[in-house]
Short mmCIF file of C-alpha atoms in Angstrom, two decimals:
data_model
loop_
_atom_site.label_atom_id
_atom_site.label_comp_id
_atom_site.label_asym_id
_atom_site.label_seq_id
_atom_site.Cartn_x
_atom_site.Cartn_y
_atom_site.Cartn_z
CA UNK A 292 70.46 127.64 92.03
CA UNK A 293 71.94 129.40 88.81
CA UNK A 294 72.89 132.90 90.48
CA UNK A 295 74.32 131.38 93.77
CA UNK A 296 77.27 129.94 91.18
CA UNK A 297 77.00 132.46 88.03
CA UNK A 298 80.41 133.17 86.38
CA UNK A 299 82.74 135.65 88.04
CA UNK A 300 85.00 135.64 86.09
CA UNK A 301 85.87 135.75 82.60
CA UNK A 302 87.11 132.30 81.06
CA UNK A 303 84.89 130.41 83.10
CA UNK A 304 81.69 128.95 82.44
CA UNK A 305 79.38 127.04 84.28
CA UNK A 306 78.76 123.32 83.73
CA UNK A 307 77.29 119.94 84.51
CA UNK A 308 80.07 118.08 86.24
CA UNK A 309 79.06 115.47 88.57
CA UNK A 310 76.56 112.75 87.41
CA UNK A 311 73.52 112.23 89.36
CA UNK A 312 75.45 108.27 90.18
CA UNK A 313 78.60 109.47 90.97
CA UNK A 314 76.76 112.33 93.45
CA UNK A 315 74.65 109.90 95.35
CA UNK A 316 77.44 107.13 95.09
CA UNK A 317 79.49 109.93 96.67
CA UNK A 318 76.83 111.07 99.53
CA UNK A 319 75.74 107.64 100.60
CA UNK A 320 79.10 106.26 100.77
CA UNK A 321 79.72 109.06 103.18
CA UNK A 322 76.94 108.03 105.13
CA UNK A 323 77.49 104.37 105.18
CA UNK A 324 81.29 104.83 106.06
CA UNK A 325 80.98 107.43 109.01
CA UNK A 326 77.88 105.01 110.17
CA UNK A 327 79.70 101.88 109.47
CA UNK A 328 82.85 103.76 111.73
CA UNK A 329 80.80 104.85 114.77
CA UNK A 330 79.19 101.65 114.80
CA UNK A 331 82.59 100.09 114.77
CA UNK A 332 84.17 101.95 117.43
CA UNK A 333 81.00 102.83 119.47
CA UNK A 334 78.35 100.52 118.58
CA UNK A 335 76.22 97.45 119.82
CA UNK A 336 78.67 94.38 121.03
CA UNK A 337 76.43 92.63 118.48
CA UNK A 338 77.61 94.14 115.25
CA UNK A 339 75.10 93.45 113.06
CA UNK A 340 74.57 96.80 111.14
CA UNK A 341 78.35 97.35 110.94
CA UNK A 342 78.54 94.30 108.55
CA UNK A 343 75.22 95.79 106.95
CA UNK A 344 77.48 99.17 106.64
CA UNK A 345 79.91 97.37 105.17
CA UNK A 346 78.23 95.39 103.00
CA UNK A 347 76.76 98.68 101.47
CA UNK A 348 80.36 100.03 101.32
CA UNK A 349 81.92 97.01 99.19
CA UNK A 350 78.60 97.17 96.74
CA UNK A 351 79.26 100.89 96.41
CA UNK A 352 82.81 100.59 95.48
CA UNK A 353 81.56 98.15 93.27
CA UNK A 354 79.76 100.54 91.16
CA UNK A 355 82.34 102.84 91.67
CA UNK A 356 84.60 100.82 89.55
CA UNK A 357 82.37 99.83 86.89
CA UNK A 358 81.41 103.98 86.93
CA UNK A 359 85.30 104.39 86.82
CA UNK A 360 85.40 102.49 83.22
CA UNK A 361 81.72 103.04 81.85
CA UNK A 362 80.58 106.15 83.62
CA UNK A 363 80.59 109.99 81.94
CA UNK A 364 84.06 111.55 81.67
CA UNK A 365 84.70 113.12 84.66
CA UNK A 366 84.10 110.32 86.73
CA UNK A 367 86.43 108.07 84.58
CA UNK A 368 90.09 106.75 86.12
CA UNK A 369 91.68 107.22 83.28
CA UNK A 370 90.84 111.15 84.62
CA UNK A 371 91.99 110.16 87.97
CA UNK A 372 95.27 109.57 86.64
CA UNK A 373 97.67 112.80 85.89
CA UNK A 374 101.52 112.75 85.32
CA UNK A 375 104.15 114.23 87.54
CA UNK A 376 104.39 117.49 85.67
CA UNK A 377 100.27 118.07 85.60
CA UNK A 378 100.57 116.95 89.67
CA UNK A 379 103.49 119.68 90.27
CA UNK A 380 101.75 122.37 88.20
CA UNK A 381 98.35 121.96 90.24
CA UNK A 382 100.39 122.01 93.72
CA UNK A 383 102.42 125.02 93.15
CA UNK A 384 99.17 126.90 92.67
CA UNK A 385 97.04 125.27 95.10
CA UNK A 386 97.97 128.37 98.01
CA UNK A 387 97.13 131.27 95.63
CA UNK A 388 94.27 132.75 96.98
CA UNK A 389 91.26 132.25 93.91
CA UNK A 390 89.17 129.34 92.95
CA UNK A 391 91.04 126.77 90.96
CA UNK A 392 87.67 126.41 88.19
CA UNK A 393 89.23 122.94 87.74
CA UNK A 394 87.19 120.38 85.84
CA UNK A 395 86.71 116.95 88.24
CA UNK A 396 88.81 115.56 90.26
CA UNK A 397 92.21 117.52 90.59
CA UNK A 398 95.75 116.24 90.41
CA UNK A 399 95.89 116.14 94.12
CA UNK A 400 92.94 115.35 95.36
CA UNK A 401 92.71 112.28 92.76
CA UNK A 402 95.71 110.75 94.74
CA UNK A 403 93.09 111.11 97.91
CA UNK A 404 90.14 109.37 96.14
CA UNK A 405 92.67 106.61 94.62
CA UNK A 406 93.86 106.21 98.56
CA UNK A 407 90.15 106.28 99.55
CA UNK A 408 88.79 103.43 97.36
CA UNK A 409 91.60 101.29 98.08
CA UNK A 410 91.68 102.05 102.11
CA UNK A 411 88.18 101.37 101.91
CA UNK A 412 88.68 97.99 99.73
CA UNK A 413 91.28 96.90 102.40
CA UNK A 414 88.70 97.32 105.10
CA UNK A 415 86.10 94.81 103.49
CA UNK A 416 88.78 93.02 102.91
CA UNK A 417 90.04 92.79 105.89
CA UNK A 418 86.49 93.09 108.09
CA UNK A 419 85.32 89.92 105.66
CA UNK A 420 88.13 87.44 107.04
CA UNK A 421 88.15 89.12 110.63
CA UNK A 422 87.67 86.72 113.67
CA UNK A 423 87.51 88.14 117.01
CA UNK A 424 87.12 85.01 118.85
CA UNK A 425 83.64 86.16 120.36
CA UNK A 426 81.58 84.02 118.30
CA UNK A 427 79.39 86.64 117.34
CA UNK A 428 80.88 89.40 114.84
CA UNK A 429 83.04 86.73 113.27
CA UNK A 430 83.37 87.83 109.62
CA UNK A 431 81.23 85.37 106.64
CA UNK A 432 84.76 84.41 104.58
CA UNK A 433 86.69 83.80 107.96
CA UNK A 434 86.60 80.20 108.04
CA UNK A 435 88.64 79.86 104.69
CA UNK A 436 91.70 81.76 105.66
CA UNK A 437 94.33 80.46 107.94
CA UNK A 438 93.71 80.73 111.98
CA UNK A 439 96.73 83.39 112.20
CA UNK A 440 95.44 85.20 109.22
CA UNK A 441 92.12 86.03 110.85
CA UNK A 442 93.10 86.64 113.96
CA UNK A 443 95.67 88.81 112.86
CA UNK A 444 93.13 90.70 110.06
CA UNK A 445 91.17 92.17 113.61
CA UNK A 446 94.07 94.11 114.22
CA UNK A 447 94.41 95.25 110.05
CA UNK A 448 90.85 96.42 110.06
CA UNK A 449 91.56 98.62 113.28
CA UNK A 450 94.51 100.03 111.66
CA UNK A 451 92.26 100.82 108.43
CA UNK A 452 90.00 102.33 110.60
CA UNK A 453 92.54 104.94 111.83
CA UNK A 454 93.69 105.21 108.25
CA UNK A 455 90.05 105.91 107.17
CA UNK A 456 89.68 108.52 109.82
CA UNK A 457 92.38 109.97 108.95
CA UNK A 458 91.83 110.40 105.18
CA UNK A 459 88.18 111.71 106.16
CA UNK A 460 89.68 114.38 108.17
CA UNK A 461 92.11 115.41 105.48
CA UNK A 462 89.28 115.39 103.00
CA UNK A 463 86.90 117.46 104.83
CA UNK A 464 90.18 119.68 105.70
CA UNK A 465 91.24 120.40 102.13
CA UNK A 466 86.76 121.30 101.38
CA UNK A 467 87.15 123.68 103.80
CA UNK A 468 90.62 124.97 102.74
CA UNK A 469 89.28 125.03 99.08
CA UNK A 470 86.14 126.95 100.59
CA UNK A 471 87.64 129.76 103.56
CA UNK A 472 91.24 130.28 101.84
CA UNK A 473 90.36 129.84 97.55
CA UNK A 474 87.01 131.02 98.37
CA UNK A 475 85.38 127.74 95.88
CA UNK A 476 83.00 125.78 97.16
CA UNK A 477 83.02 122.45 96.43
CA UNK A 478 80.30 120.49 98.49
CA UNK A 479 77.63 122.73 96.10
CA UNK A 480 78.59 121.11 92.96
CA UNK A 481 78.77 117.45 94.60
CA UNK A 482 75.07 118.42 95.27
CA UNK A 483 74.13 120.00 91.94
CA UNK A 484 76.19 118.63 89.73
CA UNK A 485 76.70 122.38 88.32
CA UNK A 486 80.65 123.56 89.29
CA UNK A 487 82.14 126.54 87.52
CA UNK A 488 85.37 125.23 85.25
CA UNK A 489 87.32 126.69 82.93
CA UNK A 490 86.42 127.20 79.90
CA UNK A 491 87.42 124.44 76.64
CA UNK A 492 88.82 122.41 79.94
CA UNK A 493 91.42 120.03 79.14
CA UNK A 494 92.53 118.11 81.89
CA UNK A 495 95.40 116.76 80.40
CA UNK B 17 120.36 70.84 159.28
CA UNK B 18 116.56 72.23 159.22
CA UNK B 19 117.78 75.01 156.67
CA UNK B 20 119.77 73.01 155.22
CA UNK B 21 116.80 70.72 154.53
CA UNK B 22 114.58 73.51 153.57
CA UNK B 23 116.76 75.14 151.45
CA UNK B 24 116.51 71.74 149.40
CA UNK B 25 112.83 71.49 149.63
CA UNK B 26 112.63 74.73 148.26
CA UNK B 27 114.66 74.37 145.21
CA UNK B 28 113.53 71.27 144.41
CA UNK B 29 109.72 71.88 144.70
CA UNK B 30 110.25 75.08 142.61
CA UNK B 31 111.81 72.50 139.70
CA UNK B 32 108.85 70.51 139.76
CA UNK B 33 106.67 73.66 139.29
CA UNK B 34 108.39 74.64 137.13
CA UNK B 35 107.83 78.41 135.21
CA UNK B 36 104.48 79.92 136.88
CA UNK B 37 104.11 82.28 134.86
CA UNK B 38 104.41 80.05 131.46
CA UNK B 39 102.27 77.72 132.95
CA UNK B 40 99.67 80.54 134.16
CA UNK B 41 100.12 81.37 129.93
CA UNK B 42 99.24 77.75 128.88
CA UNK B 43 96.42 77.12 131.68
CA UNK B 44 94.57 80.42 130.35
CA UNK B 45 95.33 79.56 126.54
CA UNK B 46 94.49 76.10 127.24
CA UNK B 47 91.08 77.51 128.81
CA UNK B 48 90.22 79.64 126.40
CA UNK B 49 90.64 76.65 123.49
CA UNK B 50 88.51 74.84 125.55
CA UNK B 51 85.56 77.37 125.45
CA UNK B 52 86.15 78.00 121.83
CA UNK B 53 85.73 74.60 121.65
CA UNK B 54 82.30 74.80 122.99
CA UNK B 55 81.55 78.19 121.66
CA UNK B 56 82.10 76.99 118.23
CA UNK B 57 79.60 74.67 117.18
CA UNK B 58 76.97 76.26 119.16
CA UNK B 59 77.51 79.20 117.14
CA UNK B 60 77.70 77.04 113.71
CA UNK B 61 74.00 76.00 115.05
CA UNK B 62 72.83 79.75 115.48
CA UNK B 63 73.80 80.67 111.93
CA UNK B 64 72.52 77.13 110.52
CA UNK B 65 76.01 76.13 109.22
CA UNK B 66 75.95 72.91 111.46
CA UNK B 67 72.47 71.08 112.01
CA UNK B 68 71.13 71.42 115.43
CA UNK B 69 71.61 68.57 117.40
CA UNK B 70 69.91 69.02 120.77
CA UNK B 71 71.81 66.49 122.91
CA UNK B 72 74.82 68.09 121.20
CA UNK B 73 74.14 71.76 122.08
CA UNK B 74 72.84 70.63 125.51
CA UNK B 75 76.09 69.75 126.05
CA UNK B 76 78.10 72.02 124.48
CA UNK B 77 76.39 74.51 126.76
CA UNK B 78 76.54 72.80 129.48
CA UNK B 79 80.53 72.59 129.57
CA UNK B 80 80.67 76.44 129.57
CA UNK B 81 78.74 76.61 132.08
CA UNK B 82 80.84 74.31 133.61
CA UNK B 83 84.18 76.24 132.75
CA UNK B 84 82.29 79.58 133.53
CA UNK B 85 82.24 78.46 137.42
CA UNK B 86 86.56 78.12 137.30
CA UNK B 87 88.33 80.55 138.32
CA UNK B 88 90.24 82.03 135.22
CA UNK B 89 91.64 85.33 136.46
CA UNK B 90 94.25 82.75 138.83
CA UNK B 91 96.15 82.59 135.73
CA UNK B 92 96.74 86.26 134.93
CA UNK B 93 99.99 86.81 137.52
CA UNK B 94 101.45 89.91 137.30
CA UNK B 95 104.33 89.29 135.17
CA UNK B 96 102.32 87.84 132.44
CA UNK B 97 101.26 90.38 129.54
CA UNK B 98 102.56 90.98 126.60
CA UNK B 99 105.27 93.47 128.06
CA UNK B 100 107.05 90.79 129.31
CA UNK B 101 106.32 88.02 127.37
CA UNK B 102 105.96 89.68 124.03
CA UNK B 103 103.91 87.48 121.19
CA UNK B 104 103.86 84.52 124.00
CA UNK B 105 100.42 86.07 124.90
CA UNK B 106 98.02 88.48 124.08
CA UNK B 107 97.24 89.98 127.61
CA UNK B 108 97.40 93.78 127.94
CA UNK B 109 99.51 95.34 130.56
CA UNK B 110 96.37 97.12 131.46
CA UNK B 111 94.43 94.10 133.02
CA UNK B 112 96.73 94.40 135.97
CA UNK B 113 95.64 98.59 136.48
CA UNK B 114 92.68 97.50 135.90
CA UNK B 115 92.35 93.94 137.85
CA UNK B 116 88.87 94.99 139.55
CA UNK B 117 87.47 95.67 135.76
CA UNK B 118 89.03 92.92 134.44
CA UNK B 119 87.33 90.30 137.01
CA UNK B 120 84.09 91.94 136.81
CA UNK B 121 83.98 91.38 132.44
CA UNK B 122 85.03 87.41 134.03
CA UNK B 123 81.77 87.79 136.05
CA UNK B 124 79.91 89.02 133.50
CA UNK B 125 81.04 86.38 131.42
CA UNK B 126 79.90 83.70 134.21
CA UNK B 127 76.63 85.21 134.45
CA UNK B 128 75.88 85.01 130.84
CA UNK B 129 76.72 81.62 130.68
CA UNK B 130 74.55 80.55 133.45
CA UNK B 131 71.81 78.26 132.10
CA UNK B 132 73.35 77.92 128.72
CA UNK B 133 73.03 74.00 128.45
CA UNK B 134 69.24 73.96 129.50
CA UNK B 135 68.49 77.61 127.56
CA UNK B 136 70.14 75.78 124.05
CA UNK B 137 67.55 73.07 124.08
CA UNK B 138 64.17 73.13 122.11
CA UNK B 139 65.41 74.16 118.67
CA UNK B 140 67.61 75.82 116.93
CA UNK B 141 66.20 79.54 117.20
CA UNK B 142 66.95 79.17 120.98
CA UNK B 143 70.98 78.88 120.15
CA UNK B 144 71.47 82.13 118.83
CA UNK B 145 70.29 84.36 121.93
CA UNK B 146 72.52 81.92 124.30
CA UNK B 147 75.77 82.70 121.58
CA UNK B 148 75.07 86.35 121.32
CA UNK B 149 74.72 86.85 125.50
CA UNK B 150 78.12 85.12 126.06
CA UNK B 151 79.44 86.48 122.69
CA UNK B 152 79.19 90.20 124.20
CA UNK B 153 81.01 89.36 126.99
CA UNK B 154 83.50 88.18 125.21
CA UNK B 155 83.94 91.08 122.62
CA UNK B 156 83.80 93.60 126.03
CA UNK B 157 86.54 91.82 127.34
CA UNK B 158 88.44 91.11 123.72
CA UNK B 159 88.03 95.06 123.11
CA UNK B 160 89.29 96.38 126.34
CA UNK B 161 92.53 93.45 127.38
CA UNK B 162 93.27 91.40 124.49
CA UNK B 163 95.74 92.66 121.69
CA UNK B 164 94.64 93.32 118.48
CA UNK B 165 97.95 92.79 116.10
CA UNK B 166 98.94 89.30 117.45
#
């Protein structure tokens, strides 16, 4: 485990990023939403375990907040949050060809977990008040929103599906980017924890 | 004279119909309210939200049933999907490249339904299986020819 991410090279050290929470928040959210998705789209007319799915999904995000305001520093949103000039500075290195050793969640890639949460908050949202006149996958908070309303949330959660997709694809995308073209890995240290930073990392 | 006379006939039984393709809209809406109707409280039943009432459930299932043996596809004309009619209806354009599909998710529908007021009786645990046959058929149909963004 240590040699696979020693330092290589100088200015860098090796630390203890990700929280246990935050990793396993991380990895079973993953698994809930791609389950919760296939369901969805491919599943059992009766759609019992894609309310289970998302059930798991909205307590997740749950934590996930509380994490964002209680949890250890890197998993904060006041670190989610970076100004213009940090967001500019990150992006006009992000094609050079070397790790970027940054500490948490960069500039960038916060704006991708911010769109995340809240794409995913939409769809329980959304998938709560849903009624697709079948009787049987009629969402449990349906009946105290107006007919049109959810009827018309059916059609919301399908677009948030697409949306999800679509920000799943552009995550896994930029991991792989981050690992073939900067050569840093970063599915290792949401495994670990351990992710080689700069050193005295400041964020801001 | 006897064109004359048709001619007449013509244009005045076709007032009296009136729009056949509006009314196709508002005999399949109409139907569909109808089942809902019906659908409804069995399925308040299933989950417990409304206390089972045998008589009531006998007869809620029996009217779809009832409704299950009309003939519902009648009042998809060409003409009628959302393509023409816009937010008038929720009818996919593809029902009509599809119209063999689309009659065979109707007779799926009818043979879910069959024995639905008899199947409902003898408690409340027998509701739910009855709701979730005919509820599939109507998500498979929902899914494939309904619009989603209405």
């Amino acid at each position: 485990m240590t040699d696979e991410i020693a330092p290589a090279a100088s200015g860098v050290e090796r630390t203890k990023l990700w929280d246990p929470f935050l990793r396993g928040f991380h990895w079973l959210l993953a698994v809930v939403v791609v389950g919760g998705w296939t369901l969805g789209e491919f599943g059992p007319d009766v759609m019992t375990l894609h309310f289970w799915c998302g059930y798991t999904v909205a307590g997740l995000l749950a934590f996930r907040v509380v994490w964002g305001f209680i949890g250890p520093r890197p998993a904060r949103f006041t670190e989610l949050i970076s100004g213009p000039r940090t967001f500019w500075a990150y992006a006009r290195h992000l094609f050079e060809r070397h790790p970027s050793y940054w500490p948490g969640h960069n500039p960038m890639g916060a704006l991708a977990v911010i769109a995340m949460l809240a794409i995913l908050a939409a769809q329980i949202g959304t998938g709560l008040i849903s009624d697709p006149d079948d009787f049987i996958n009629v969402g449990p908070l349906a009946s105290s929103v107006a007919s049109e309303i959810r009827h018309a949330a059916v059609g919301w959660h399908h677009l948030g599906a697409i949306a999800v997709l679509g920000l799943i694809m552009l995550h896994i995308g930029f991991v792989l980017f981050y690992r073939l073209w900067k050569h840093e890995d970063l599915v290792r240290p949401m495994l670990s924890g351990w992710k080689l930073v700069r050193k005295n990392s400041d964020p801001h | 004279m006897r064109y004359l006379i048709a001619a007449l006939v013509l244009v005045s039984s076709s007032s009296v119909l009136g729009d056949p393709i509006k009314d196709a809209v508002e005999a399949r809406q109409g139907y569909f309210i109808m089942l809902s109707t019906n659908m409804h409280p069995l399925s308040a039943m299933a989950k417990g939200e409304l206390d089972y009432d045998e008589a009531a459930a006998a007869m809620y299932g029996s009217n779809i049933e009832v409704l299950s043996q009309y003939t519902l596809p009648m009042h998809f004309p060409k003409g009628s999907s959302t393509g023409e009619l816009g937010k008038a209806t929720g009818a996919k354009a593809k029902i009509w490249t599809n119209f063999e599909d689309f009659n065979q998710k109707f007779a799926d529908f009818q043979k879910a339904a069959e024995g639905a007021g008899e199947s409902v009786k003898g408690g409340k645990n027998n509701v739910g299986p009855v709701v979730q046959k005919i509820g599939k058929t109507c998500k498979a149909c929902h899914d494939e020819y309904r619009v989603k963004n209405d």
